[in-house]
Amino acid sequence: MSGVLVLGATGTTGSRVAAFLRGRGVPVRTASRRPDPRHVRFDWAERQTYAPALRGVSAVYLVGPVGVPVPVPFVEPFLEEAVRQGVRRVVQLSSSAVPEGAPGLGEVHRLVRTMVPEWAVLRPSWFMQNFTGPALELRERDGDLLSATGKGRVAFVDAGDIAAVAGHALTDERSHDTDHVLTGPQALSYDDVAALLTERHGRLVRHRSVPVEELAGHFAERGLSPEYAALLAALDDDIRGGAEDRVTDTVERVTGRPPRPFHEAILADE
């Protein structure tokens, strides 16, 4: 392997993927939209940045353009350039809520599977890290944790476990050539999460279940575009219906160790 290009290298999973690879002696090139001597410059909106970022690497950790409802016009030419430059393997970050072919990330999933010689698509459940720092603030209102999930449950997954699976998918001798649904070890409701956060912080955190439209409006007030806010709120409604109430063995099967439980991940990331 001549090296791995990690897109989204300053983000939640990209930074962890880069650290995982470096810890195993794998040459890593990290990419960032902002000028930074530690990273190669890469911007989905500027096609001229694609080729320099890809030059000399054999694998890519692909985090698609954030907040773009139709990413194919950006990702398809990027993958064409990658294959042209000899990239053999691409590992894409997608979502457990998005099957292959669905609008957005699902369309990227199909591109990765059909355009690249070796591939894997990661479909993680919701991140445990959504309940730390600024990500938690997105769902807070007057000290309450807002959702439209009702009593629905999610097997939240640690970003470090996602990165470990990505690292294996990028470097294992045999290509995975599949999509991996990644979850944590236990499905939790937002009531359960609020209780765990209360225990962790020593202050009462209550879960308030609200209608989808109210949650979308709250997200928009916090700065998300109306379209993206509506999408996120609709995913909560899917959780209410049981779409994420599952636990998989993927993390342990790929990495050889069990996934990290919620309380440990929250403690480590604060």
PDB file of N, CA, C and O in Angstrom, residues 48-103:
ATOM      1  N   GLN A  48     -10.469  21.238  -9.190  1.00  0.00           N
ATOM      2  CA  GLN A  48      -9.015  21.254  -9.412  1.00  0.00           C
ATOM      3  C   GLN A  48      -8.238  20.755  -8.201  1.00  0.00           C
ATOM      4  O   GLN A  48      -7.035  20.483  -8.300  1.00  0.00           O
ATOM      5  N   THR A  49      -8.906  20.621  -7.046  1.00  0.00           N
ATOM      6  CA  THR A  49      -8.213  20.107  -5.861  1.00  0.00           C
ATOM      7  C   THR A  49      -8.227  18.576  -5.801  1.00  0.00           C
ATOM      8  O   THR A  49      -7.532  17.989  -4.960  1.00  0.00           O
ATOM      9  N   TYR A  50      -8.979  17.927  -6.671  1.00  0.00           N
ATOM     10  CA  TYR A  50      -9.110  16.472  -6.601  1.00  0.00           C
ATOM     11  C   TYR A  50      -7.792  15.765  -6.922  1.00  0.00           C
ATOM     12  O   TYR A  50      -7.318  14.915  -6.150  1.00  0.00           O
ATOM     13  N   ALA A  51      -7.227  16.083  -8.081  1.00  0.00           N
ATOM     14  CA  ALA A  51      -6.047  15.341  -8.556  1.00  0.00           C
ATOM     15  C   ALA A  51      -4.850  15.458  -7.610  1.00  0.00           C
ATOM     16  O   ALA A  51      -4.224  14.440  -7.289  1.00  0.00           O
ATOM     17  N   PRO A  52      -4.486  16.662  -7.143  1.00  0.00           N
ATOM     18  CA  PRO A  52      -3.344  16.736  -6.227  1.00  0.00           C
ATOM     19  C   PRO A  52      -3.555  15.942  -4.942  1.00  0.00           C
ATOM     20  O   PRO A  52      -2.616  15.343  -4.412  1.00  0.00           O
ATOM     21  N   ALA A  53      -4.789  15.919  -4.440  1.00  0.00           N
ATOM     22  CA  ALA A  53      -5.062  15.179  -3.213  1.00  0.00           C
ATOM     23  C   ALA A  53      -4.911  13.674  -3.429  1.00  0.00           C
ATOM     24  O   ALA A  53      -4.476  12.942  -2.532  1.00  0.00           O
ATOM     25  N   LEU A  54      -5.237  13.203  -4.614  1.00  0.00           N
ATOM     26  CA  LEU A  54      -5.237  11.771  -4.909  1.00  0.00           C
ATOM     27  C   LEU A  54      -3.881  11.241  -5.362  1.00  0.00           C
ATOM     28  O   LEU A  54      -3.653  10.030  -5.351  1.00  0.00           O
ATOM     29  N   ARG A  55      -2.996  12.122  -5.741  1.00  0.00           N
ATOM     30  CA  ARG A  55      -1.743  11.691  -6.365  1.00  0.00           C
ATOM     31  C   ARG A  55      -0.927  10.789  -5.424  1.00  0.00           C
ATOM     32  O   ARG A  55      -0.589  11.159  -4.309  1.00  0.00           O
ATOM     33  N   GLY A  56      -0.652   9.569  -5.877  1.00  0.00           N
ATOM     34  CA  GLY A  56       0.241   8.676  -5.164  1.00  0.00           C
ATOM     35  C   GLY A  56      -0.382   7.837  -4.073  1.00  0.00           C
ATOM     36  O   GLY A  56       0.331   7.105  -3.385  1.00  0.00           O
ATOM     37  N   VAL A  57      -1.712   7.895  -3.888  1.00  0.00           N
ATOM     38  CA  VAL A  57      -2.340   7.062  -2.868  1.00  0.00           C
ATOM     39  C   VAL A  57      -3.024   5.867  -3.527  1.00  0.00           C
ATOM     40  O   VAL A  57      -3.358   5.893  -4.715  1.00  0.00           O
ATOM     41  N   SER A  58      -3.233   4.828  -2.742  1.00  0.00           N
ATOM     42  CA  SER A  58      -3.877   3.629  -3.287  1.00  0.00           C
ATOM     43  C   SER A  58      -5.245   3.366  -2.671  1.00  0.00           C
ATOM     44  O   SER A  58      -5.975   2.494  -3.133  1.00  0.00           O
ATOM     45  N   ALA A  59      -5.595   4.125  -1.626  1.00  0.00           N
ATOM     46  CA  ALA A  59      -6.889   3.935  -0.968  1.00  0.00           C
ATOM     47  C   ALA A  59      -7.404   5.278  -0.464  1.00  0.00           C
ATOM     48  O   ALA A  59      -6.624   6.204  -0.207  1.00  0.00           O
ATOM     49  N   VAL A  60      -8.725   5.370  -0.321  1.00  0.00           N
ATOM     50  CA  VAL A  60      -9.369   6.618   0.105  1.00  0.00           C
ATOM     51  C   VAL A  60     -10.445   6.318   1.135  1.00  0.00           C
ATOM     52  O   VAL A  60     -11.259   5.395   0.953  1.00  0.00           O
ATOM     53  N   TYR A  61     -10.436   7.090   2.219  1.00  0.00           N
ATOM     54  CA  TYR A  61     -11.566   7.125   3.141  1.00  0.00           C
ATOM     55  C   TYR A  61     -12.438   8.286   2.699  1.00  0.00           C
ATOM     56  O   TYR A  61     -12.019   9.449   2.755  1.00  0.00           O
ATOM     57  N   LEU A  62     -13.644   7.982   2.247  1.00  0.00           N
ATOM     58  CA  LEU A  62     -14.480   8.959   1.571  1.00  0.00           C
ATOM     59  C   LEU A  62     -15.608   9.427   2.486  1.00  0.00           C
ATOM     60  O   LEU A  62     -16.494   8.651   2.839  1.00  0.00           O
ATOM     61  N   VAL A  63     -15.547  10.688   2.855  1.00  0.00           N
ATOM     62  CA  VAL A  63     -16.649  11.371   3.536  1.00  0.00           C
ATOM     63  C   VAL A  63     -17.202  12.369   2.525  1.00  0.00           C
ATOM     64  O   VAL A  63     -16.508  13.302   2.122  1.00  0.00           O
ATOM     65  N   GLY A  64     -18.428  12.174   2.101  1.00  0.00           N
ATOM     66  CA  GLY A  64     -19.002  12.996   1.043  1.00  0.00           C
ATOM     67  C   GLY A  64     -19.230  14.431   1.470  1.00  0.00           C
ATOM     68  O   GLY A  64     -19.077  14.781   2.643  1.00  0.00           O
ATOM     69  N   PRO A  65     -19.598  15.288   0.513  1.00  0.00           N
ATOM     70  CA  PRO A  65     -19.847  16.696   0.839  1.00  0.00           C
ATOM     71  C   PRO A  65     -20.989  16.832   1.838  1.00  0.00           C
ATOM     72  O   PRO A  65     -22.062  16.262   1.661  1.00  0.00           O
ATOM     73  N   VAL A  66     -20.747  17.574   2.902  1.00  0.00           N
ATOM     74  CA  VAL A  66     -21.698  17.685   4.007  1.00  0.00           C
ATOM     75  C   VAL A  66     -22.829  18.645   3.639  1.00  0.00           C
ATOM     76  O   VAL A  66     -22.596  19.718   3.081  1.00  0.00           O
ATOM     77  N   GLY A  67     -24.049  18.222   3.950  1.00  0.00           N
ATOM     78  CA  GLY A  67     -25.197  19.086   3.745  1.00  0.00           C
ATOM     79  C   GLY A  67     -25.602  19.269   2.298  1.00  0.00           C
ATOM     80  O   GLY A  67     -26.415  20.141   1.983  1.00  0.00           O
ATOM     81  N   VAL A  68     -25.057  18.443   1.393  1.00  0.00           N
ATOM     82  CA  VAL A  68     -25.395  18.525  -0.034  1.00  0.00           C
ATOM     83  C   VAL A  68     -26.416  17.441  -0.346  1.00  0.00           C
ATOM     84  O   VAL A  68     -26.105  16.244  -0.252  1.00  0.00           O
ATOM     85  N   PRO A  69     -27.633  17.799  -0.710  1.00  0.00           N
ATOM     86  CA  PRO A  69     -28.671  16.774  -0.913  1.00  0.00           C
ATOM     87  C   PRO A  69     -28.425  15.875  -2.118  1.00  0.00           C
ATOM     88  O   PRO A  69     -28.879  14.739  -2.150  1.00  0.00           O
ATOM     89  N   VAL A  70     -27.702  16.389  -3.128  1.00  0.00           N
ATOM     90  CA  VAL A  70     -27.417  15.595  -4.340  1.00  0.00           C
ATOM     91  C   VAL A  70     -25.900  15.565  -4.524  1.00  0.00           C
ATOM     92  O   VAL A  70     -25.322  16.395  -5.249  1.00  0.00           O
ATOM     93  N   PRO A  71     -25.195  14.627  -3.887  1.00  0.00           N
ATOM     94  CA  PRO A  71     -23.731  14.630  -3.920  1.00  0.00           C
ATOM     95  C   PRO A  71     -23.107  13.982  -5.155  1.00  0.00           C
ATOM     96  O   PRO A  71     -21.913  14.149  -5.391  1.00  0.00           O
ATOM     97  N   VAL A  72     -23.876  13.254  -5.946  1.00  0.00           N
ATOM     98  CA  VAL A  72     -23.306  12.510  -7.081  1.00  0.00           C
ATOM     99  C   VAL A  72     -22.517  13.400  -8.043  1.00  0.00           C
ATOM    100  O   VAL A  72     -21.431  13.004  -8.502  1.00  0.00           O
ATOM    101  N   PRO A  73     -22.984  14.605  -8.406  1.00  0.00           N
ATOM    102  CA  PRO A  73     -22.197  15.432  -9.339  1.00  0.00           C
ATOM    103  C   PRO A  73     -20.802  15.779  -8.824  1.00  0.00           C
ATOM    104  O   PRO A  73     -19.924  16.128  -9.616  1.00  0.00           O
ATOM    105  N   PHE A  74     -20.588  15.696  -7.519  1.00  0.00           N
ATOM    106  CA  PHE A  74     -19.259  15.934  -6.954  1.00  0.00           C
ATOM    107  C   PHE A  74     -18.471  14.626  -6.839  1.00  0.00           C
ATOM    108  O   PHE A  74     -17.295  14.557  -7.198  1.00  0.00           O
ATOM    109  N   VAL A  75     -19.127  13.593  -6.335  1.00  0.00           N
ATOM    110  CA  VAL A  75     -18.412  12.358  -6.019  1.00  0.00           C
ATOM    111  C   VAL A  75     -18.059  11.566  -7.272  1.00  0.00           C
ATOM    112  O   VAL A  75     -16.976  10.968  -7.338  1.00  0.00           O
ATOM    113  N   GLU A  76     -18.905  11.574  -8.265  1.00  0.00           N
ATOM    114  CA  GLU A  76     -18.624  10.774  -9.473  1.00  0.00           C
ATOM    115  C   GLU A  76     -17.337  11.206 -10.171  1.00  0.00           C
ATOM    116  O   GLU A  76     -16.474  10.363 -10.456  1.00  0.00           O
ATOM    117  N   PRO A  77     -17.134  12.510 -10.442  1.00  0.00           N
ATOM    118  CA  PRO A  77     -15.856  12.892 -11.054  1.00  0.00           C
ATOM    119  C   PRO A  77     -14.661  12.656 -10.140  1.00  0.00           C
ATOM    120  O   PRO A  77     -13.559  12.376 -10.626  1.00  0.00           O
ATOM    121  N   PHE A  78     -14.862  12.746  -8.843  1.00  0.00           N
ATOM    122  CA  PHE A  78     -13.781  12.440  -7.909  1.00  0.00           C
ATOM    123  C   PHE A  78     -13.371  10.979  -8.033  1.00  0.00           C
ATOM    124  O   PHE A  78     -12.172  10.655  -8.098  1.00  0.00           O
ATOM    125  N   LEU A  79     -14.344  10.078  -8.073  1.00  0.00           N
ATOM    126  CA  LEU A  79     -14.025   8.659  -8.207  1.00  0.00           C
ATOM    127  C   LEU A  79     -13.406   8.340  -9.565  1.00  0.00           C
ATOM    128  O   LEU A  79     -12.513   7.497  -9.669  1.00  0.00           O
ATOM    129  N   GLU A  80     -13.870   9.012 -10.594  1.00  0.00           N
ATOM    130  CA  GLU A  80     -13.254   8.831 -11.924  1.00  0.00           C
ATOM    131  C   GLU A  80     -11.779   9.211 -11.876  1.00  0.00           C
ATOM    132  O   GLU A  80     -10.914   8.497 -12.414  1.00  0.00           O
ATOM    133  N   GLU A  81     -11.467  10.327 -11.237  1.00  0.00           N
ATOM    134  CA  GLU A  81     -10.074  10.766 -11.109  1.00  0.00           C
ATOM    135  C   GLU A  81      -9.288   9.791 -10.249  1.00  0.00           C
ATOM    136  O   GLU A  81      -8.122   9.483 -10.547  1.00  0.00           O
ATOM    137  N   ALA A  82      -9.904   9.295  -9.190  1.00  0.00           N
ATOM    138  CA  ALA A  82      -9.223   8.337  -8.316  1.00  0.00           C
ATOM    139  C   ALA A  82      -8.839   7.076  -9.077  1.00  0.00           C
ATOM    140  O   ALA A  82      -7.695   6.602  -8.988  1.00  0.00           O
ATOM    141  N   VAL A  83      -9.761   6.525  -9.812  1.00  0.00           N
ATOM    142  CA  VAL A  83      -9.477   5.305 -10.585  1.00  0.00           C
ATOM    143  C   VAL A  83      -8.425   5.584 -11.648  1.00  0.00           C
ATOM    144  O   VAL A  83      -7.519   4.772 -11.882  1.00  0.00           O
ATOM    145  N   ARG A  84      -8.511   6.758 -12.261  1.00  0.00           N
ATOM    146  CA  ARG A  84      -7.530   7.130 -13.286  1.00  0.00           C
ATOM    147  C   ARG A  84      -6.121   7.189 -12.700  1.00  0.00           C
ATOM    148  O   ARG A  84      -5.136   6.830 -13.363  1.00  0.00           O
ATOM    149  N   GLN A  85      -6.023   7.595 -11.452  1.00  0.00           N
ATOM    150  CA  GLN A  85      -4.706   7.708 -10.812  1.00  0.00           C
ATOM    151  C   GLN A  85      -4.254   6.414 -10.127  1.00  0.00           C
ATOM    152  O   GLN A  85      -3.212   6.380  -9.485  1.00  0.00           O
ATOM    153  N   GLY A  86      -5.042   5.364 -10.257  1.00  0.00           N
ATOM    154  CA  GLY A  86      -4.609   4.075  -9.742  1.00  0.00           C
ATOM    155  C   GLY A  86      -5.087   3.728  -8.358  1.00  0.00           C
ATOM    156  O   GLY A  86      -4.597   2.757  -7.754  1.00  0.00           O
ATOM    157  N   VAL A  87      -6.031   4.472  -7.805  1.00  0.00           N
ATOM    158  CA  VAL A  87      -6.596   4.116  -6.508  1.00  0.00           C
ATOM    159  C   VAL A  87      -7.325   2.780  -6.644  1.00  0.00           C
ATOM    160  O   VAL A  87      -8.147   2.592  -7.536  1.00  0.00           O
ATOM    161  N   ARG A  88      -7.019   1.853  -5.736  1.00  0.00           N
ATOM    162  CA  ARG A  88      -7.610   0.519  -5.785  1.00  0.00           C
ATOM    163  C   ARG A  88      -8.818   0.372  -4.869  1.00  0.00           C
ATOM    164  O   ARG A  88      -9.743  -0.380  -5.171  1.00  0.00           O
ATOM    165  N   ARG A  89      -8.806   1.085  -3.743  1.00  0.00           N
ATOM    166  CA  ARG A  89      -9.803   0.801  -2.704  1.00  0.00           C
ATOM    167  C   ARG A  89     -10.392   2.089  -2.164  1.00  0.00           C
ATOM    168  O   ARG A  89      -9.671   3.040  -1.882  1.00  0.00           O
ATOM    169  N   VAL A  90     -11.713   2.098  -1.992  1.00  0.00           N
ATOM    170  CA  VAL A  90     -12.415   3.235  -1.388  1.00  0.00           C
ATOM    171  C   VAL A  90     -13.338   2.715  -0.305  1.00  0.00           C
ATOM    172  O   VAL A  90     -14.085   1.747  -0.515  1.00  0.00           O
ATOM    173  N   VAL A  91     -13.284   3.352   0.847  1.00  0.00           N
ATOM    174  CA  VAL A  91     -14.193   3.049   1.960  1.00  0.00           C
ATOM    175  C   VAL A  91     -15.022   4.297   2.215  1.00  0.00           C
ATOM    176  O   VAL A  91     -14.480   5.359   2.546  1.00  0.00           O
ATOM    177  N   GLN A  92     -16.315   4.183   2.041  1.00  0.00           N
ATOM    178  CA  GLN A  92     -17.216   5.327   2.169  1.00  0.00           C
ATOM    179  C   GLN A  92     -17.931   5.326   3.502  1.00  0.00           C
ATOM    180  O   GLN A  92     -18.383   4.287   3.992  1.00  0.00           O
ATOM    181  N   LEU A  93     -18.072   6.500   4.112  1.00  0.00           N
ATOM    182  CA  LEU A  93     -18.900   6.673   5.298  1.00  0.00           C
ATOM    183  C   LEU A  93     -20.316   7.012   4.858  1.00  0.00           C
ATOM    184  O   LEU A  93     -20.557   8.033   4.215  1.00  0.00           O
ATOM    185  N   SER A  94     -21.258   6.146   5.191  1.00  0.00           N
ATOM    186  CA  SER A  94     -22.656   6.386   4.879  1.00  0.00           C
ATOM    187  C   SER A  94     -23.453   6.357   6.177  1.00  0.00           C
ATOM    188  O   SER A  94     -22.988   6.861   7.204  1.00  0.00           O
ATOM    189  N   SER A  95     -24.621   5.745   6.171  1.00  0.00           N
ATOM    190  CA  SER A  95     -25.483   5.738   7.353  1.00  0.00           C
ATOM    191  C   SER A  95     -26.343   4.485   7.345  1.00  0.00           C
ATOM    192  O   SER A  95     -26.784   4.021   6.283  1.00  0.00           O
ATOM    193  N   SER A  96     -26.613   3.969   8.543  1.00  0.00           N
ATOM    194  CA  SER A  96     -27.496   2.806   8.643  1.00  0.00           C
ATOM    195  C   SER A  96     -28.897   3.124   8.157  1.00  0.00           C
ATOM    196  O   SER A  96     -29.658   2.223   7.787  1.00  0.00           O
ATOM    197  N   ALA A  97     -29.256   4.410   8.151  1.00  0.00           N
ATOM    198  CA  ALA A  97     -30.599   4.813   7.736  1.00  0.00           C
ATOM    199  C   ALA A  97     -30.730   4.921   6.225  1.00  0.00           C
ATOM    200  O   ALA A  97     -31.843   5.154   5.731  1.00  0.00           O
ATOM    201  N   VAL A  98     -29.621   4.744   5.492  1.00  0.00           N
ATOM    202  CA  VAL A  98     -29.636   4.994   4.048  1.00  0.00           C
ATOM    203  C   VAL A  98     -29.179   3.741   3.295  1.00  0.00           C
ATOM    204  O   VAL A  98     -27.985   3.438   3.251  1.00  0.00           O
ATOM    205  N   PRO A  99     -30.086   3.002   2.664  1.00  0.00           N
ATOM    206  CA  PRO A  99     -29.687   1.831   1.881  1.00  0.00           C
ATOM    207  C   PRO A  99     -29.091   2.245   0.534  1.00  0.00           C
ATOM    208  O   PRO A  99     -29.247   3.389   0.088  1.00  0.00           O
ATOM    209  N   GLU A 100     -28.411   1.314  -0.110  1.00  0.00           N
ATOM    210  CA  GLU A 100     -27.843   1.591  -1.430  1.00  0.00           C
ATOM    211  C   GLU A 100     -28.944   2.041  -2.389  1.00  0.00           C
ATOM    212  O   GLU A 100     -30.033   1.472  -2.433  1.00  0.00           O
ATOM    213  N   GLY A 101     -28.639   3.086  -3.156  1.00  0.00           N
ATOM    214  CA  GLY A 101     -29.563   3.587  -4.158  1.00  0.00           C
ATOM    215  C   GLY A 101     -30.507   4.659  -3.661  1.00  0.00           C
ATOM    216  O   GLY A 101     -31.140   5.347  -4.476  1.00  0.00           O
ATOM    217  N   ALA A 102     -30.617   4.830  -2.345  1.00  0.00           N
ATOM    218  CA  ALA A 102     -31.481   5.883  -1.813  1.00  0.00           C
ATOM    219  C   ALA A 102     -30.882   7.249  -2.140  1.00  0.00           C
ATOM    220  O   ALA A 102     -29.674   7.372  -2.344  1.00  0.00           O
ATOM    221  N   PRO A 103     -31.697   8.279  -2.201  1.00  0.00           N
ATOM    222  CA  PRO A 103     -31.166   9.613  -2.521  1.00  0.00           C
ATOM    223  C   PRO A 103     -30.046  10.017  -1.582  1.00  0.00           C
ATOM    224  O   PRO A 103     -30.052   9.687  -0.392  1.00  0.00           O
TER     225      PRO A 103
END
